[in-house]
């Protein structure tokens, strides 16, 4: 063989093997569930990846990870035989603070082929220990109590050597925005985020290498009131956490020559007032442009008349690195209508009830002219601007102009509003569409789920659910985003969690919030009703406090991370002890309870139509449910004694329930939908009485002419219970119901988000009680979970959580012609799409690598088993497909990764 022939053969060989390898790749590398995070504090980080292939039945057989720091290998896992591809623990040399690590992974599949190495991902560590903070907390030397203006801080410094890497670590008492040489640092908003500040404060880390120059530099920061100072909740004064506006900032610089420098907040910093003379979350901001310190954040600026700062000794050992995605700017809406109301207000309609602020351009006017932007979610019956439901929140941004002709763009900085409509007063000149835009703000959680059907109203419902989530996931899960509340109500978060986790990857978002649940939980186990707790420790309410057990468990199921259970175990246990201590003879019938909050209760209830459920019947159900979840958790964590102990307790709770709340013939003392739903969902009844309870539930629904009457606690489970008991037909009646109370009723009234009440706008166009009438409250959006799991049919088994073993069982019996449901799981995309035509059904299914799925193919009496198997070439295509069996309306097979398309007679 000559040289040329040899090289040709070699090239052919390379091409051939490349082609083979190229079919499977490893990508979407995550460290601690984040893409290339900067500033993580985990000393033992965990890695996840996805195996990308269209090949069928690909599982991971082994993996190899290499982690490097500065080209030095700090961990080579070697070939590890394991099918784990999520949350794989680092086992290398000790992780050091403020270092950038790169890592890559390759895998061997079940056909024993190895993939190429993945692209490199990286993670950068935070300060790891508070002792690595060299910076001092600083604050303005003088500031009067209650002053809500925004101070500025600045520091000039010079750099003489070439920089290799520079990272800014920053946090504050109040909300900060930081700048280097006039450029904003990062694109996060509302930082440092909201935690239980006296116990834990998050800091953020930013790569600022490209913002620094050789020569003279300046770093600066503004500090708004934020959650630390603003009035929170009704009737409370501000400054819940403290009166100081303090900043802690440190830039760690590593030069090319390996030497280091630190720019830190200390006494050498200067401070002054800014143009923002008032900033509060509920009320908004007042900006007087005439007071601007022009160029304050660039180095040429003369700060000789600025004051000195004071350094203080606030604790640093409560600082924690951020683990959730920051709030970021997202969709931008342009006005869909600019009009004058009958009361003469100039109003812009942005077409979507959203959360964020208005950014607008303005020029001219006279010095001192004041532009006022007020925000509202709805117009009243007469079409006028309506703000009564904001209660005391002014939700107003005010700009005092300087009369100059240069065009400027403004938006607020440390507040947000829930609005669709904006009223504008004092704007110089014409209000033109191109000069106004509404910017949506929300936590930057990756979008994971889509659900699109052939029914436009149901699609709008899904849209409204998504927007309810966007508007209320601003660093903490809030009840509502507009009125003087916006608090982390535990019950709301708990009922919506599963839906939220279909729509977006909320792992980090809730992981952080669970940290605050644990931090604010009382020593006796009481979980405050709002987290972070700003209601003085009030709490323990049934269905609310249970967030401490329900959310960790659902996180485990959704994301398959056992650590979340280990981390929250003490908090879950303590919740159950609190409930046990609040009960007598295992019966919980005292204490604070909201019951089935906002259940159907017609205004003029003469004949007892209100769907009132005994509060303590509900409490007993949740007592049992959280105890059950604790038993499940103890089992996962291998805590055998606890499994035994809490299983015994559970039995006693259930027995007490039956004795107290059920007649011997199986009637519950409250004959409501919620009572039967909770009793069935939480398995409170003996087997022999379950079916008749389900029938009673159906009868009740019929009595209300196919209307839902549940409040916050019954709503998330009603559809699920109907489906479990074979009554999905009734669930569809509820889903498609258009009259009040129902999910579609608000849509017939033009809703673009989920409302707090079933009748936010009454059928006659008037409003419910303005004291409690939010038009952006996600709780009732909890039906989203059922839509994904039933119509799309996508679910995971709890013994193989995180969709490692999924179930795909689409229900094609609703009035849809088609439904396309997709979920980006940790392993990759699951797709379940179906389409009906006159006599056939098309299914389009996708299963990600390293998972298996039980696929339930809907059949009718027209469908022939052999059509499924033969016409779709199922078995000839792949001999590994297992036929599991046939259920009434389904043909069951087990499949691995790949795309599966079926066309069958139906
Ligand atoms: C309201 C909140 C919230 C609810 C509690 C009980 O003020 O808006 O939605 O959970 O009360």
Coordinates of N, CA and C and ligand atoms in Angstrom, one line a residue, residues 234 391 479-480 483 485 489-492 529 544 594 597-598 712 756 772 774 777 779, ligand 1:
X234 N -49.6 45.6 54.2 CA -50.5 46.7 54.6 C -50.2 47.1 56.0
X391 N -55.2 49.3 46.2 CA -55.2 49.7 47.6 C -54.3 50.9 47.8
X479 N -47.9 36.5 45.6 CA -49.4 36.3 45.3 C -49.8 37.2 44.2
X480 N -49.4 38.4 44.1 CA -49.8 39.4 43.1 C -48.7 40.4 43.0
X483 N -50.7 45.4 43.9 CA -51.2 46.2 45.0 C -50.2 46.2 46.2
X485 N -49.0 44.6 48.4 CA -48.8 43.2 49.0 C -47.6 42.6 48.4
X489 N -46.5 34.6 49.5 CA -47.5 33.7 50.2 C -47.3 32.3 49.9
X490 N -47.1 31.5 50.9 CA -46.7 30.1 50.8 C -47.8 29.3 50.1
X491 N -49.0 29.5 50.5 CA -50.1 28.7 49.9 C -50.2 28.9 48.4
X492 N -50.1 30.1 47.9 CA -50.2 30.4 46.5 C -49.1 29.6 45.8
X529 N -46.8 32.6 57.1 CA -47.6 32.5 55.9 C -47.0 33.2 54.7
X544 N -51.0 26.4 53.6 CA -50.0 27.4 53.3 C -48.7 26.9 53.9
X594 N -56.8 29.6 56.7 CA -57.6 30.4 55.7 C -58.7 29.6 55.1
X597 N -59.6 29.2 50.7 CA -59.6 30.6 50.4 C -60.2 31.0 49.0
X598 N -61.2 31.9 49.1 CA -61.8 32.4 47.8 C -62.7 31.4 47.1
X712 N -58.7 28.2 46.7 CA -57.3 28.0 46.4 C -56.9 26.5 46.7
X756 N -57.4 36.8 40.7 CA -57.4 36.3 42.0 C -58.8 35.6 42.4
X772 N -59.6 43.3 47.6 CA -59.0 42.0 47.2 C -59.4 41.6 45.9
X774 N -57.2 41.2 42.7 CA -56.0 41.3 41.8 C -56.4 40.6 40.5
X777 N -53.0 36.9 39.7 CA -52.8 36.1 40.9 C -52.8 34.6 40.3
X779 N -52.8 31.6 41.5 CA -53.2 30.4 42.1 C -54.2 29.5 41.3
Ligands
LIG1 C1 -54.2 37.3 50.4 C2 -53.2 37.0 49.4 C3 -52.9 35.6 49.1 C4 -53.6 34.6 50.0 C5 -53.7 35.2 51.4 C6 -54.4 34.2 52.3 O1 -54.0 38.6 50.9 O2 -53.4 37.8 48.2 O3 -53.3 35.2 47.7 O4 -52.8 33.5 50.0 O5 -54.3 36.4 51.4

